[in-house]
Coordinates of C-alpha atoms and ligand atoms in Angstrom, one line a residue:
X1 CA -51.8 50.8 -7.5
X2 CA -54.1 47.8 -8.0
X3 CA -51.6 44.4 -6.1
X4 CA -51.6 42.6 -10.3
X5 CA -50.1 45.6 -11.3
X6 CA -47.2 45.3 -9.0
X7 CA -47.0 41.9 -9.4
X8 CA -46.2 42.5 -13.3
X9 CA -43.9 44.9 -12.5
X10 CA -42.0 42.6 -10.1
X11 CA -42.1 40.3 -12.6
X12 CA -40.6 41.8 -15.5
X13 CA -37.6 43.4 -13.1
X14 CA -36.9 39.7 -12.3
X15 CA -37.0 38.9 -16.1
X16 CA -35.0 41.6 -16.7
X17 CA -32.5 41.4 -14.2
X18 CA -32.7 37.4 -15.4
X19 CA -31.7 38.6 -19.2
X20 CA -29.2 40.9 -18.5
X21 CA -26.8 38.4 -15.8
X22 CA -27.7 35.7 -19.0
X23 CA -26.1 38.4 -21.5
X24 CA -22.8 39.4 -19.4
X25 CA -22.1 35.6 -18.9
X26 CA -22.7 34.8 -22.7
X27 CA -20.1 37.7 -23.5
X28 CA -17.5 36.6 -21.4
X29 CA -14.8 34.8 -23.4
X30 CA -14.5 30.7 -23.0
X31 CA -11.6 29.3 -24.3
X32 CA -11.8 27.5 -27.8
X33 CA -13.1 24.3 -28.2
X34 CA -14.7 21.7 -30.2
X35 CA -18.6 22.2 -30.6
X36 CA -20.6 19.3 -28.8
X37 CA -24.3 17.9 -28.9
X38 CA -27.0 18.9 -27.0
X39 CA -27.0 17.5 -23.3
X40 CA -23.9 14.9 -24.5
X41 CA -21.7 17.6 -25.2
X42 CA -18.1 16.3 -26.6
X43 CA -18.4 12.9 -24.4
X44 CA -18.8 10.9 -27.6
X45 CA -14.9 12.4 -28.6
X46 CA -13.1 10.7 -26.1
X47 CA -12.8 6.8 -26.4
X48 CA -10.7 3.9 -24.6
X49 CA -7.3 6.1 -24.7
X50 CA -9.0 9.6 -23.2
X51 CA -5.7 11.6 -22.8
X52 CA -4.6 10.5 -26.6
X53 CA -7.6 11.9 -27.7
X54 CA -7.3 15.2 -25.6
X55 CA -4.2 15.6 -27.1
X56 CA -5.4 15.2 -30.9
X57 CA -8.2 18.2 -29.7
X58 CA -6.0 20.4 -28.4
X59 CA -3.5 20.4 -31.3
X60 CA -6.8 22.0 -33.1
X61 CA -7.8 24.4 -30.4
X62 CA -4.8 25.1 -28.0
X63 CA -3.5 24.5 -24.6
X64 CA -6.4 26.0 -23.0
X65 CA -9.6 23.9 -24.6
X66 CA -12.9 23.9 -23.3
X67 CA -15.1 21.1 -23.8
X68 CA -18.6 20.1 -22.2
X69 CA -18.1 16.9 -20.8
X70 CA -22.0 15.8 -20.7
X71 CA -23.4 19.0 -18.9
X72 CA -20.1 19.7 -17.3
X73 CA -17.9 22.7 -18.0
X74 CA -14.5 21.4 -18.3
X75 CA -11.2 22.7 -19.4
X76 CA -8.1 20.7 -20.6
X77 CA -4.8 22.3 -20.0
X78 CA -1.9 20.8 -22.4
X79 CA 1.2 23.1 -21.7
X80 CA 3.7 23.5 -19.2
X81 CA 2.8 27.5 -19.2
X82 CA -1.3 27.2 -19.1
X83 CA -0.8 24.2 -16.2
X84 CA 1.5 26.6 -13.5
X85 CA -1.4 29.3 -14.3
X86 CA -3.8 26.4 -12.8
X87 CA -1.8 25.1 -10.4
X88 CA 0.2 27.6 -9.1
X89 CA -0.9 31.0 -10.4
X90 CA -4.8 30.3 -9.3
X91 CA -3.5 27.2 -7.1
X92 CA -6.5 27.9 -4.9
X93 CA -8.9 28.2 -7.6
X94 CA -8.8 24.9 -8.7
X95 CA -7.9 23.0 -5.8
X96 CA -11.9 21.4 -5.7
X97 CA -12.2 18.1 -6.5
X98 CA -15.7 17.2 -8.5
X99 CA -18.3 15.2 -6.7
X100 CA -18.8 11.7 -8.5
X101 CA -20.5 8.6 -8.4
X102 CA -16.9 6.7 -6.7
X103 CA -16.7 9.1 -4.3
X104 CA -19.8 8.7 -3.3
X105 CA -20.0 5.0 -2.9
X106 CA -16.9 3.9 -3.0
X107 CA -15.0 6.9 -0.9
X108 CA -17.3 7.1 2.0
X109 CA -19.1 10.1 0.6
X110 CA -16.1 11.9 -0.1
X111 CA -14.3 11.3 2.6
X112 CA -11.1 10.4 1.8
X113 CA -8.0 12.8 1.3
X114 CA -8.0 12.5 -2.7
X115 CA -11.8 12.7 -3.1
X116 CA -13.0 14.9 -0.5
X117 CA -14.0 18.9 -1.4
X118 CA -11.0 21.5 -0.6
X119 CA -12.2 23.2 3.1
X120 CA -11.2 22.7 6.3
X121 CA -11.9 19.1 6.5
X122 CA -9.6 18.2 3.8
X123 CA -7.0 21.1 5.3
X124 CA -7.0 18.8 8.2
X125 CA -6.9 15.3 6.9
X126 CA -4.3 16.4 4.5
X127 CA -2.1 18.0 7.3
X128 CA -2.4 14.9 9.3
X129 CA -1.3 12.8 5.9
X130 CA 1.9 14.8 5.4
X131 CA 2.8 15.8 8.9
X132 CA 2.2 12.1 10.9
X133 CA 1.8 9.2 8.2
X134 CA 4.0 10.4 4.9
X135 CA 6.5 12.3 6.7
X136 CA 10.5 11.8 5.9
X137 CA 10.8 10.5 9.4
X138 CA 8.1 7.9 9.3
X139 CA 9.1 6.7 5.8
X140 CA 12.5 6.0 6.9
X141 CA 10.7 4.2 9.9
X142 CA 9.9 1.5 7.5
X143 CA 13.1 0.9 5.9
X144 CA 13.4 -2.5 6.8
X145 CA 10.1 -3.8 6.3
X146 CA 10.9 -2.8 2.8
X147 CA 13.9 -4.2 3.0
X148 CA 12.5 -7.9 4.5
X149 CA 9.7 -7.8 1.5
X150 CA 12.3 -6.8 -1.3
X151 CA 14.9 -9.8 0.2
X152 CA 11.7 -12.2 -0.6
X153 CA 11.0 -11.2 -4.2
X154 CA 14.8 -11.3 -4.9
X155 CA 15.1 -14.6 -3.1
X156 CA 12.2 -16.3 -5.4
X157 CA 14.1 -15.0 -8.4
X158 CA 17.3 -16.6 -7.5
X159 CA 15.6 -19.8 -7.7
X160 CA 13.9 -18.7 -11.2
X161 CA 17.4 -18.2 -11.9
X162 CA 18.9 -21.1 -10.8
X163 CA 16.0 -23.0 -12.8
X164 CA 16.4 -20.4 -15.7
X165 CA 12.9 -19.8 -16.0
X166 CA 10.8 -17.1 -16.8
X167 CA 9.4 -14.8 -14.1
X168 CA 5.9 -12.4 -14.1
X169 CA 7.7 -9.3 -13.3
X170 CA 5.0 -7.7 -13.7
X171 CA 2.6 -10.1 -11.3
X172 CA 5.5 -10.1 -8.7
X173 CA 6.0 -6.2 -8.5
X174 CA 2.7 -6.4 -8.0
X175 CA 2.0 -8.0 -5.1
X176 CA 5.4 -6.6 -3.3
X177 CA 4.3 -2.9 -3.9
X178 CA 0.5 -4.3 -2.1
X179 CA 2.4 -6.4 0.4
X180 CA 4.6 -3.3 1.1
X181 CA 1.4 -1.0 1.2
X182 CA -0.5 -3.5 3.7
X183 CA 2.6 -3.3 6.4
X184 CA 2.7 0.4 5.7
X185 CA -1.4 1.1 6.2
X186 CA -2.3 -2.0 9.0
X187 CA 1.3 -3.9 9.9
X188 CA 0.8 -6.6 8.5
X189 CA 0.0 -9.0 4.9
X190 CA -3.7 -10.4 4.9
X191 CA -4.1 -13.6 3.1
X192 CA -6.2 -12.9 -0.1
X193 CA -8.7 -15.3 1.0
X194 CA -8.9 -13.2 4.6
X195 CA -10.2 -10.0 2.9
X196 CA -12.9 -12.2 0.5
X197 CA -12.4 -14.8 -1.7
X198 CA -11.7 -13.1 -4.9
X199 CA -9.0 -12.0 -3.4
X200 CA -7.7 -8.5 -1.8
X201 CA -5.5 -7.1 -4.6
X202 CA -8.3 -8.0 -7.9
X203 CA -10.9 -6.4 -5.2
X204 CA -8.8 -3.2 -4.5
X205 CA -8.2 -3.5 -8.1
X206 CA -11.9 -3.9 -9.1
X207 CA -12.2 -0.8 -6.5
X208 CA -9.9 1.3 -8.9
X209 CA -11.0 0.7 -12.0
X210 CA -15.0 1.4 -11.4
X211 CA -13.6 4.6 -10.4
X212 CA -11.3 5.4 -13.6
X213 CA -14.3 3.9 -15.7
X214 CA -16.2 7.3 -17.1
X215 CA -20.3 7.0 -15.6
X216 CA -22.7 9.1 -17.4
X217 CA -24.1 10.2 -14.2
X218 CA -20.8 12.0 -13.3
X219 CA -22.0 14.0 -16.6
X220 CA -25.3 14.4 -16.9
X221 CA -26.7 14.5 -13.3
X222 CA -30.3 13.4 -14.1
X223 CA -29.4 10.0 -15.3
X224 CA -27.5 9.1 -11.8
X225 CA -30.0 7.5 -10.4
X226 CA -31.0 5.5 -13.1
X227 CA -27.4 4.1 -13.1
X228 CA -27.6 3.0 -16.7
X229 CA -24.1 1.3 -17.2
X230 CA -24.9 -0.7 -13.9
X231 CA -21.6 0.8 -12.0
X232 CA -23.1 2.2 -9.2
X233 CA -24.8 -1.4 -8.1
X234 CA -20.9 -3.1 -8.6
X235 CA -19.5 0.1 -6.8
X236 CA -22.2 -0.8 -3.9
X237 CA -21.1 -4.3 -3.8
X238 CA -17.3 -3.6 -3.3
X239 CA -17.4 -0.9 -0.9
X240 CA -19.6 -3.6 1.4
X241 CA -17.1 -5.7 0.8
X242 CA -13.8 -2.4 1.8
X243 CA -15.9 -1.7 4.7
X244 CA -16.5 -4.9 6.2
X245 CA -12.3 -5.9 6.2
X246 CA -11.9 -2.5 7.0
X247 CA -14.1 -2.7 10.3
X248 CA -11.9 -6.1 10.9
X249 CA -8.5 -3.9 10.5
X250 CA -10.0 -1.4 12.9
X251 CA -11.6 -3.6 15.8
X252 CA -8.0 -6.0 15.8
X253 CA -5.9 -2.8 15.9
X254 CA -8.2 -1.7 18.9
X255 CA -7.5 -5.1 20.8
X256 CA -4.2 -5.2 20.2
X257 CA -1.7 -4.7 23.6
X258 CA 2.0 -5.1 21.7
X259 CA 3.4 -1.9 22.8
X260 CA 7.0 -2.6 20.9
X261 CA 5.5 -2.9 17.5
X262 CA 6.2 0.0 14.7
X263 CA 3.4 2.2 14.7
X264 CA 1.6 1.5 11.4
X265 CA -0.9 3.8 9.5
X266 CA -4.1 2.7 11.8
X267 CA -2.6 2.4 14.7
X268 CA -1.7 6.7 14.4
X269 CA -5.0 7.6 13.5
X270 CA -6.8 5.5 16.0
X271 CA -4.6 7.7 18.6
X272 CA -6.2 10.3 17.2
X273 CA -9.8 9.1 17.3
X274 CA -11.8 11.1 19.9
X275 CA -8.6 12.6 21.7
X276 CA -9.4 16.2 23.1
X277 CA -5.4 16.7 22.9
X278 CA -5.3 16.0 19.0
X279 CA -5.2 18.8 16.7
X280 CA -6.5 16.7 14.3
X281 CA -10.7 15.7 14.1
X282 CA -11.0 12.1 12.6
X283 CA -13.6 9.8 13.4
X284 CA -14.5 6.0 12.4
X285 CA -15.3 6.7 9.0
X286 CA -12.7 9.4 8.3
X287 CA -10.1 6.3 9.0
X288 CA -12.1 4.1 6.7
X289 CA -12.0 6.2 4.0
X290 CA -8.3 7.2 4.2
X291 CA -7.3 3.6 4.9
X292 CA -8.4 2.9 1.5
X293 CA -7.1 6.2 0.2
X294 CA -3.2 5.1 1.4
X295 CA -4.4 1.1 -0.3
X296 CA -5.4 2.4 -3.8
X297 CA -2.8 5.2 -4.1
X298 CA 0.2 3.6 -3.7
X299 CA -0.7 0.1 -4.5
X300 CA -0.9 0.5 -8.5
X301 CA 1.0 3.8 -8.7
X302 CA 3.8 1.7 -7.4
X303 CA 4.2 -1.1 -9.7
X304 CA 3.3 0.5 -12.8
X305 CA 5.9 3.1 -12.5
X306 CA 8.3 0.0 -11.6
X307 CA 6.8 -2.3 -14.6
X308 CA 7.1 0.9 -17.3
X309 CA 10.5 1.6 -15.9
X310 CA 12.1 -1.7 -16.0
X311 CA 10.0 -2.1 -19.8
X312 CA 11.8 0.3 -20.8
X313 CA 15.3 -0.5 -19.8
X314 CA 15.2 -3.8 -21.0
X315 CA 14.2 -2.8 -24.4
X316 CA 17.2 -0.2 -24.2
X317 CA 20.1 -2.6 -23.4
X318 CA 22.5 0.3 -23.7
X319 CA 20.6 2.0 -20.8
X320 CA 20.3 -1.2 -18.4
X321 CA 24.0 -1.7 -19.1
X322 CA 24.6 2.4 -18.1
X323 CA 22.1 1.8 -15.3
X324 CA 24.1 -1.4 -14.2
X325 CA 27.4 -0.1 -14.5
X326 CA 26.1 3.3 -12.2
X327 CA 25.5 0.8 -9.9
X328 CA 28.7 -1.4 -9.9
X329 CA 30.5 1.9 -9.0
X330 CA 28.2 3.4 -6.1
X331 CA 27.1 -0.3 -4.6
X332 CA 29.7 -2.9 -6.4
X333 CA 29.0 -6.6 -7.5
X334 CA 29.8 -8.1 -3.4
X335 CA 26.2 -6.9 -1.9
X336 CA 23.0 -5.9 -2.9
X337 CA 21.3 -2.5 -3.1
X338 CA 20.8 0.0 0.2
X339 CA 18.1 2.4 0.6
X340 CA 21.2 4.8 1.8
X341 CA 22.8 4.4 -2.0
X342 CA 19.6 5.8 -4.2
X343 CA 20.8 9.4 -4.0
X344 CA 24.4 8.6 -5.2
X345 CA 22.4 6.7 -8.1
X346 CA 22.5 10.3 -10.6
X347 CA 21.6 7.9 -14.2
X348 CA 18.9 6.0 -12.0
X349 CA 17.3 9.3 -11.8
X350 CA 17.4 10.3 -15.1
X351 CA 15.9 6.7 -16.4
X352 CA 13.1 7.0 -13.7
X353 CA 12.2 10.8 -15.2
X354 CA 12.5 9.9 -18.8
X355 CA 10.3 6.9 -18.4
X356 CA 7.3 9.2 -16.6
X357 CA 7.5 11.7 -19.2
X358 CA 7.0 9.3 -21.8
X359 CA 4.5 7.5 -19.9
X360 CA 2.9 8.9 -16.5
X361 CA 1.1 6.7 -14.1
X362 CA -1.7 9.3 -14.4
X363 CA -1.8 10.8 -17.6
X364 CA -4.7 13.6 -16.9
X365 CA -3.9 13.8 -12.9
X366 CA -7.0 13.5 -10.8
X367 CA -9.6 15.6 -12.1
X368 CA -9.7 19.2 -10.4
X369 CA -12.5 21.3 -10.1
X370 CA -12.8 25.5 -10.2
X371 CA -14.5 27.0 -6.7
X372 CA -15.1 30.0 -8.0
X373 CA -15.2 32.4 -11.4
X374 CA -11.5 32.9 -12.6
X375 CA -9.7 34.5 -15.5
X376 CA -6.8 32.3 -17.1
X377 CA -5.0 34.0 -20.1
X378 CA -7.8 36.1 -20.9
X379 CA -10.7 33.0 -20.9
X380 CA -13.4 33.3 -18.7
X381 CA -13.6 29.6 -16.6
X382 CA -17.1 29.5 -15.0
X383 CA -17.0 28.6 -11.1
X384 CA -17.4 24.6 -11.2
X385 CA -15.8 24.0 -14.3
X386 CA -13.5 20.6 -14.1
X387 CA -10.1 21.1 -15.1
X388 CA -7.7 18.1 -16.6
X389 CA -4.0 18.5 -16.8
X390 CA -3.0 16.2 -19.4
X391 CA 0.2 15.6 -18.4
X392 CA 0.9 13.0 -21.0
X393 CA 0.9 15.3 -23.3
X394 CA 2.7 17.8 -21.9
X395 CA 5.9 15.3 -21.7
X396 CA 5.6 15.0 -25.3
X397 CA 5.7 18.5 -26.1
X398 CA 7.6 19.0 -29.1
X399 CA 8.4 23.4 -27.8
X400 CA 9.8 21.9 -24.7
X401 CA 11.4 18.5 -25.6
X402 CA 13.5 17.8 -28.4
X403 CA 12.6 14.7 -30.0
X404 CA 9.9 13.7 -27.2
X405 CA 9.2 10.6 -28.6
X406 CA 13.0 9.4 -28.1
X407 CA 13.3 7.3 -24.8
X408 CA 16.1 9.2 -23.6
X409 CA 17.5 9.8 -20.2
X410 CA 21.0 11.8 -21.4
X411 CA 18.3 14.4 -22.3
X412 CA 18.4 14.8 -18.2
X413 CA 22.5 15.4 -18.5
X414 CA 23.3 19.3 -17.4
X415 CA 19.5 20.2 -16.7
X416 CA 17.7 21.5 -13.5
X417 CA 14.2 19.5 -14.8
X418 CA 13.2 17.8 -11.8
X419 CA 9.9 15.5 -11.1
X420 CA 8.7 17.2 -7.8
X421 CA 6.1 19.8 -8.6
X422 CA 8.5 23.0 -9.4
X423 CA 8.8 22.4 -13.3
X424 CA 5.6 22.3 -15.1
X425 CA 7.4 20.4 -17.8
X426 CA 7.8 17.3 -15.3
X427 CA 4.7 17.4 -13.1
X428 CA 3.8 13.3 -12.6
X429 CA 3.0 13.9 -8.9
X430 CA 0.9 17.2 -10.0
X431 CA 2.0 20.2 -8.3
X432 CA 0.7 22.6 -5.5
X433 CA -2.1 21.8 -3.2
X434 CA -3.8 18.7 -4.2
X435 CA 0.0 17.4 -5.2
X436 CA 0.6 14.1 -4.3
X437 CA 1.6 13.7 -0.8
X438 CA 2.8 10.0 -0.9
X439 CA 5.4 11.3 -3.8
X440 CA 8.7 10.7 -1.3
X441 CA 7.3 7.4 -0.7
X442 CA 6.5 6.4 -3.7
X443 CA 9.9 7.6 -5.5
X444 CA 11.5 5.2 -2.2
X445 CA 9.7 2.1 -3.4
X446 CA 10.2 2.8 -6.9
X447 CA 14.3 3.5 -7.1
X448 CA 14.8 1.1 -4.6
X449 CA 12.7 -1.9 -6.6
X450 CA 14.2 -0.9 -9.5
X451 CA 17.7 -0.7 -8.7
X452 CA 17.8 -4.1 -6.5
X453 CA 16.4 -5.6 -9.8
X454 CA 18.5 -4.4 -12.1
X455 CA 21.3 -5.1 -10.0
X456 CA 21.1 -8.5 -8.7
X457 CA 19.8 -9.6 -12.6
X458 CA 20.6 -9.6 -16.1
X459 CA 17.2 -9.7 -17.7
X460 CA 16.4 -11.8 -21.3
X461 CA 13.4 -11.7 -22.9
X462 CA 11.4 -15.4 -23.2
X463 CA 11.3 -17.2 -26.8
X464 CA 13.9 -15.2 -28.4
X465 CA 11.5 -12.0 -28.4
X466 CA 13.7 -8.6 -29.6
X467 CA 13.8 -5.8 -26.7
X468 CA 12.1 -3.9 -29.6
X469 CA 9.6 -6.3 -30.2
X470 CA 8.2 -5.1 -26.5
X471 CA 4.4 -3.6 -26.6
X472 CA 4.1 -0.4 -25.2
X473 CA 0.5 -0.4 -25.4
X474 CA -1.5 0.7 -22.8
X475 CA -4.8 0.5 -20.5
X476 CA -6.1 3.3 -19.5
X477 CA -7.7 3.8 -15.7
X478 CA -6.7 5.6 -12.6
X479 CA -3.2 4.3 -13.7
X480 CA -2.1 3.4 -16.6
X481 CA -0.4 0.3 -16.9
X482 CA 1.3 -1.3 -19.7
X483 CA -1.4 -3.8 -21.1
X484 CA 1.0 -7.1 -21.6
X485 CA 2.2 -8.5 -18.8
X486 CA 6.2 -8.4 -18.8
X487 CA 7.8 -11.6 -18.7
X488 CA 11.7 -12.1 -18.6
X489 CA 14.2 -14.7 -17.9
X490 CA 16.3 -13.7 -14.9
X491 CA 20.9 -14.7 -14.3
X492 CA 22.0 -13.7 -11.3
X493 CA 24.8 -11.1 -11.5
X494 CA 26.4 -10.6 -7.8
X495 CA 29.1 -12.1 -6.7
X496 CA 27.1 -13.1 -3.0
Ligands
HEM501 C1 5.1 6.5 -7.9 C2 4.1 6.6 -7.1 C3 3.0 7.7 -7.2 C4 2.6 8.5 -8.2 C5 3.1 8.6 -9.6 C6 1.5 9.3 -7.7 C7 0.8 10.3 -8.4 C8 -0.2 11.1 -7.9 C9 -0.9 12.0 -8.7 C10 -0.7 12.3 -10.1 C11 -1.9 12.6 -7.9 C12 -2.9 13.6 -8.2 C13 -2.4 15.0 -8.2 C14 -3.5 16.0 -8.6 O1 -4.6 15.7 -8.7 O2 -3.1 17.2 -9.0 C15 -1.7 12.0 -6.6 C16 -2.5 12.3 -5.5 C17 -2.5 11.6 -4.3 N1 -1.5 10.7 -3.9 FE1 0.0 9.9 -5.1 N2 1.3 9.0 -6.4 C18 2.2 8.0 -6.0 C19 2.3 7.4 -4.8 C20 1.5 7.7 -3.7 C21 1.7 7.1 -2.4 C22 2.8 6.1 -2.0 C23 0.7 7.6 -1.6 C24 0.4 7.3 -0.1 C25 0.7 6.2 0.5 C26 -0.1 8.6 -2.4 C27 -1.1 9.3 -1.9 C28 -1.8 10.2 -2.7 C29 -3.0 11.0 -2.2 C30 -3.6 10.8 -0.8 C31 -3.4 11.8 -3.2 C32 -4.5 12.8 -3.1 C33 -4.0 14.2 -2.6 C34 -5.1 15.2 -2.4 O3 -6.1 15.2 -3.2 O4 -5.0 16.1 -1.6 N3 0.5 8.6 -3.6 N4 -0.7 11.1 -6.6

């Protein structure tokens, strides 16, 4: 046979091959959704409040939605049933993280624990984060550097008190939960003006929010390099500015000889660097990227949970008084708050869960992505799809909680509903492999803060303001903080 008659043939097998792989994808059954736009898909749907707006789509379509985010295949899951299918059921699934803009520039080409691709570089770094640096053990290793930073804040309101002035609650649980993360990470408290001269937490801060802020090129992939909104130049300038005090932290940790000191974050992994006897591979970079990783995780997710908390119990005065007189019985009026009393503190618990199901630090999770083809209550979900949890709106669930719009923690009375990953009702640290592995830590910080302020203070609201005159509105970002600042006149309450 003449060689253009084989090459048609050839062809059309290709073509034909082509058509039929095209036909059995189309068939396949995608969860419902809203219909989008060419190339834009449903982007122009979500606005400032993107997990409010998930919510008011999947009240149309169901708990399993697909969208197109840009060109992006993306499911929203907005039940306590679809998300353990996700995260437990086909755990492995969807334990990929997308590749962004952020993680590019900003997390050292996805370096870092929370940004990095599931594989065995992430399998390591993440067994070195739970096993060495967020273990039970070393947690408690930093008791009283918590301890000396918490008998500062508490000191300065004393004085408000004295003065009966207002404080920034908000501002000062701030910059404890950084000053806290700083000692944890690299031993010690930098002086803003050290790091550059905008200051260290509004560049960290900067840091997080050009990574929360959506960038068409995460969505439509041929735009990235025309960086259109202008965020990959500012995402440029900051991470020169990360890696530079980063290179500092690493280069005085190196020279440092005081043998007696408590190891801190740096100092662990630099033992690591290069050792033959480590189990664990981590180079330069690696350290860079994770330093920053330990900074931005804990830094905001912190003090917001603190700031929402303590919002919400002083609008409730009937809860700070509960929350007050749990802690006269377990602690009493003569001393102040112990890390070794927060599990005798049962109500404490319930406010701290009833607060993050009304309003979790991160509504929608980190965005997950599929690895390969999978089949979730009948839907087809195409390998690379992203997948958001909306978590937000699984807390207000009206089939799982009754009245979910009620702030109230007595709902907690009697039931096994707890916050660590097992109940899909209560998932603010996610659950299953790419769960949060700072979530001891973090629920530490948080009880302990709050207690030792409620405690030590009676709190009154400035200019005669109502409790219920409070704004719960919120910013949405990585976090999602409250967007007034909270302000409130502190009397001391202790005998001591
Ligand atoms: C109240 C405090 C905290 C809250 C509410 C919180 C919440 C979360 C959430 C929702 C995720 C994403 C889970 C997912 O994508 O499925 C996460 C991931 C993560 N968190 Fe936390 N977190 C807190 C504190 C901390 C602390 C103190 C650290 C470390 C010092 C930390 C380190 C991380 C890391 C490294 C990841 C990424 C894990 C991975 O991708 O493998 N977090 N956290």
């Amino acid at each position: 046979m003449p060689t253009m008659a084989w090459t048609w043939i050839i062809l059309s097998i290709v073509l034909l091959a082509y058509i039929l792989q095209w036909k059995s994808k189309t068939k396949k059954k995608l969860p419902p959704g809203p219909r989008g736009f060419p190339i834009f898909g449903n982007l122009h749907m979500l606005g400032e409040v993107p997990h409010k707006d998930l919510h008011q789509l999947a009240q149309k379509h169901g708990p399993i939605m697909h969208l197109r985010l840009g060109m992006v295949p993306t499911i929203d899951v907005s039940s306590p049933e679809a998300a353990k299918l996700c995260l437990k059921t086909h755990d492995l699934v969807f334990a990929g993280r997308p590749r962004c803009e952020a993680s590019k520039h900003i997390s050292y080409e996805q370096r870092s624990l929370a940004f990095s691709q599931y594989g065995s570089y992430w399998r390591n770094l993440r067994k070195m984060c739970t096993l060495e640096l967020l273990s039970n053990l070393k947690i408690k290793s930093f008791k009283s550097m918590r301890k000396e930073e918490l008998d500062l804040l508490i000191k300065f309101i004393q004085e408000a008190a004295h003065d009966h002035v207002a404080v920034y609650l908000s501002a000062k649980v701030s910059s404890l939960s950084a000053d806290m993360s700083c000692r944890l990470v690299f031993g010690k408290k930098y002086m803003d003006k050290e790091f550059d001269e905008r200051g260290f937490k509004s560049v960290i801060q900067e840091g997080m929010q050009l990574a929360a802020s959506p960038n068409l090129g995460d969505y439509i992939r041929y735009v990235a390099s025309l960086d259109l909104q202008g965020l990959t130049q500012r995402m440029k300038a900051v991470s020169k500015i990360f890696d530079a005090f980063f290179e500092k932290i690493i280069d005085e940790h190196l020279q440092s000889k005081d043998e007696n000191k408590t190891k801190d974050f740096v100092d662990l992994m630099l033992s690591f660097m290069g050792s033959e006897e480590s189990e664990y591979r981590i180079e330069r970079p690696d350290i860079k990227a994770i330093i920053l990783d330990m900074l931005s995780a804990s830094m905001d997710t912190s003090a917001t949970s603190i700031d929402r908390i303590l919002t919400e119990v002083i609008r409730h005065p009937r809860i700070m008084k509960k929350v007050q007189k749990e802690l006269e019985n377990v602690v009493g009026l003569e001393r102040m708050v112990d890390e070794s009393d927060l599990d005798s503190l049962e109500y404490l618990d319930m406010v701290v869960k009833e607060t993050v199901r009304l309003h979790p630090v991160a509504p929608l999770l980190l965005p997950h992505e599929s690895l390969e083809d999978c089949t979730i209550n009948g839907y087809h979900i195409p390998r690379k799809s992203g997948l958001i949890i909306n978590v937000w709106a699984i807390g207000r669930d009206p089939s799982v909680w009754t009245e979910p719009k009620k702030f109230n923690p007595e709902r907690f009375v009697g039931s096994n509903i707890d916050l660590r990953g097992h109940d899909f009702e209560l998932i603010p640290f996610g659950s299953g492999r790419r769960s949060c592995p700072g979530m001891q830590l973090g629920l530490t910080v948080v009880r302990l803060v709050l207690a030792q302020l409620v405690h030590c203070f009676e709190w009154e609201l400035p200019n005669n303001m109502l409790p219920t005159e409070l704004d719960m509105t919120e910013e949405f970002g990585i976090t999602t903080p409250r967007a007034k600042n909270l302000l409130a006149i502190p009397t001391y309450r202790l005998h001591k």
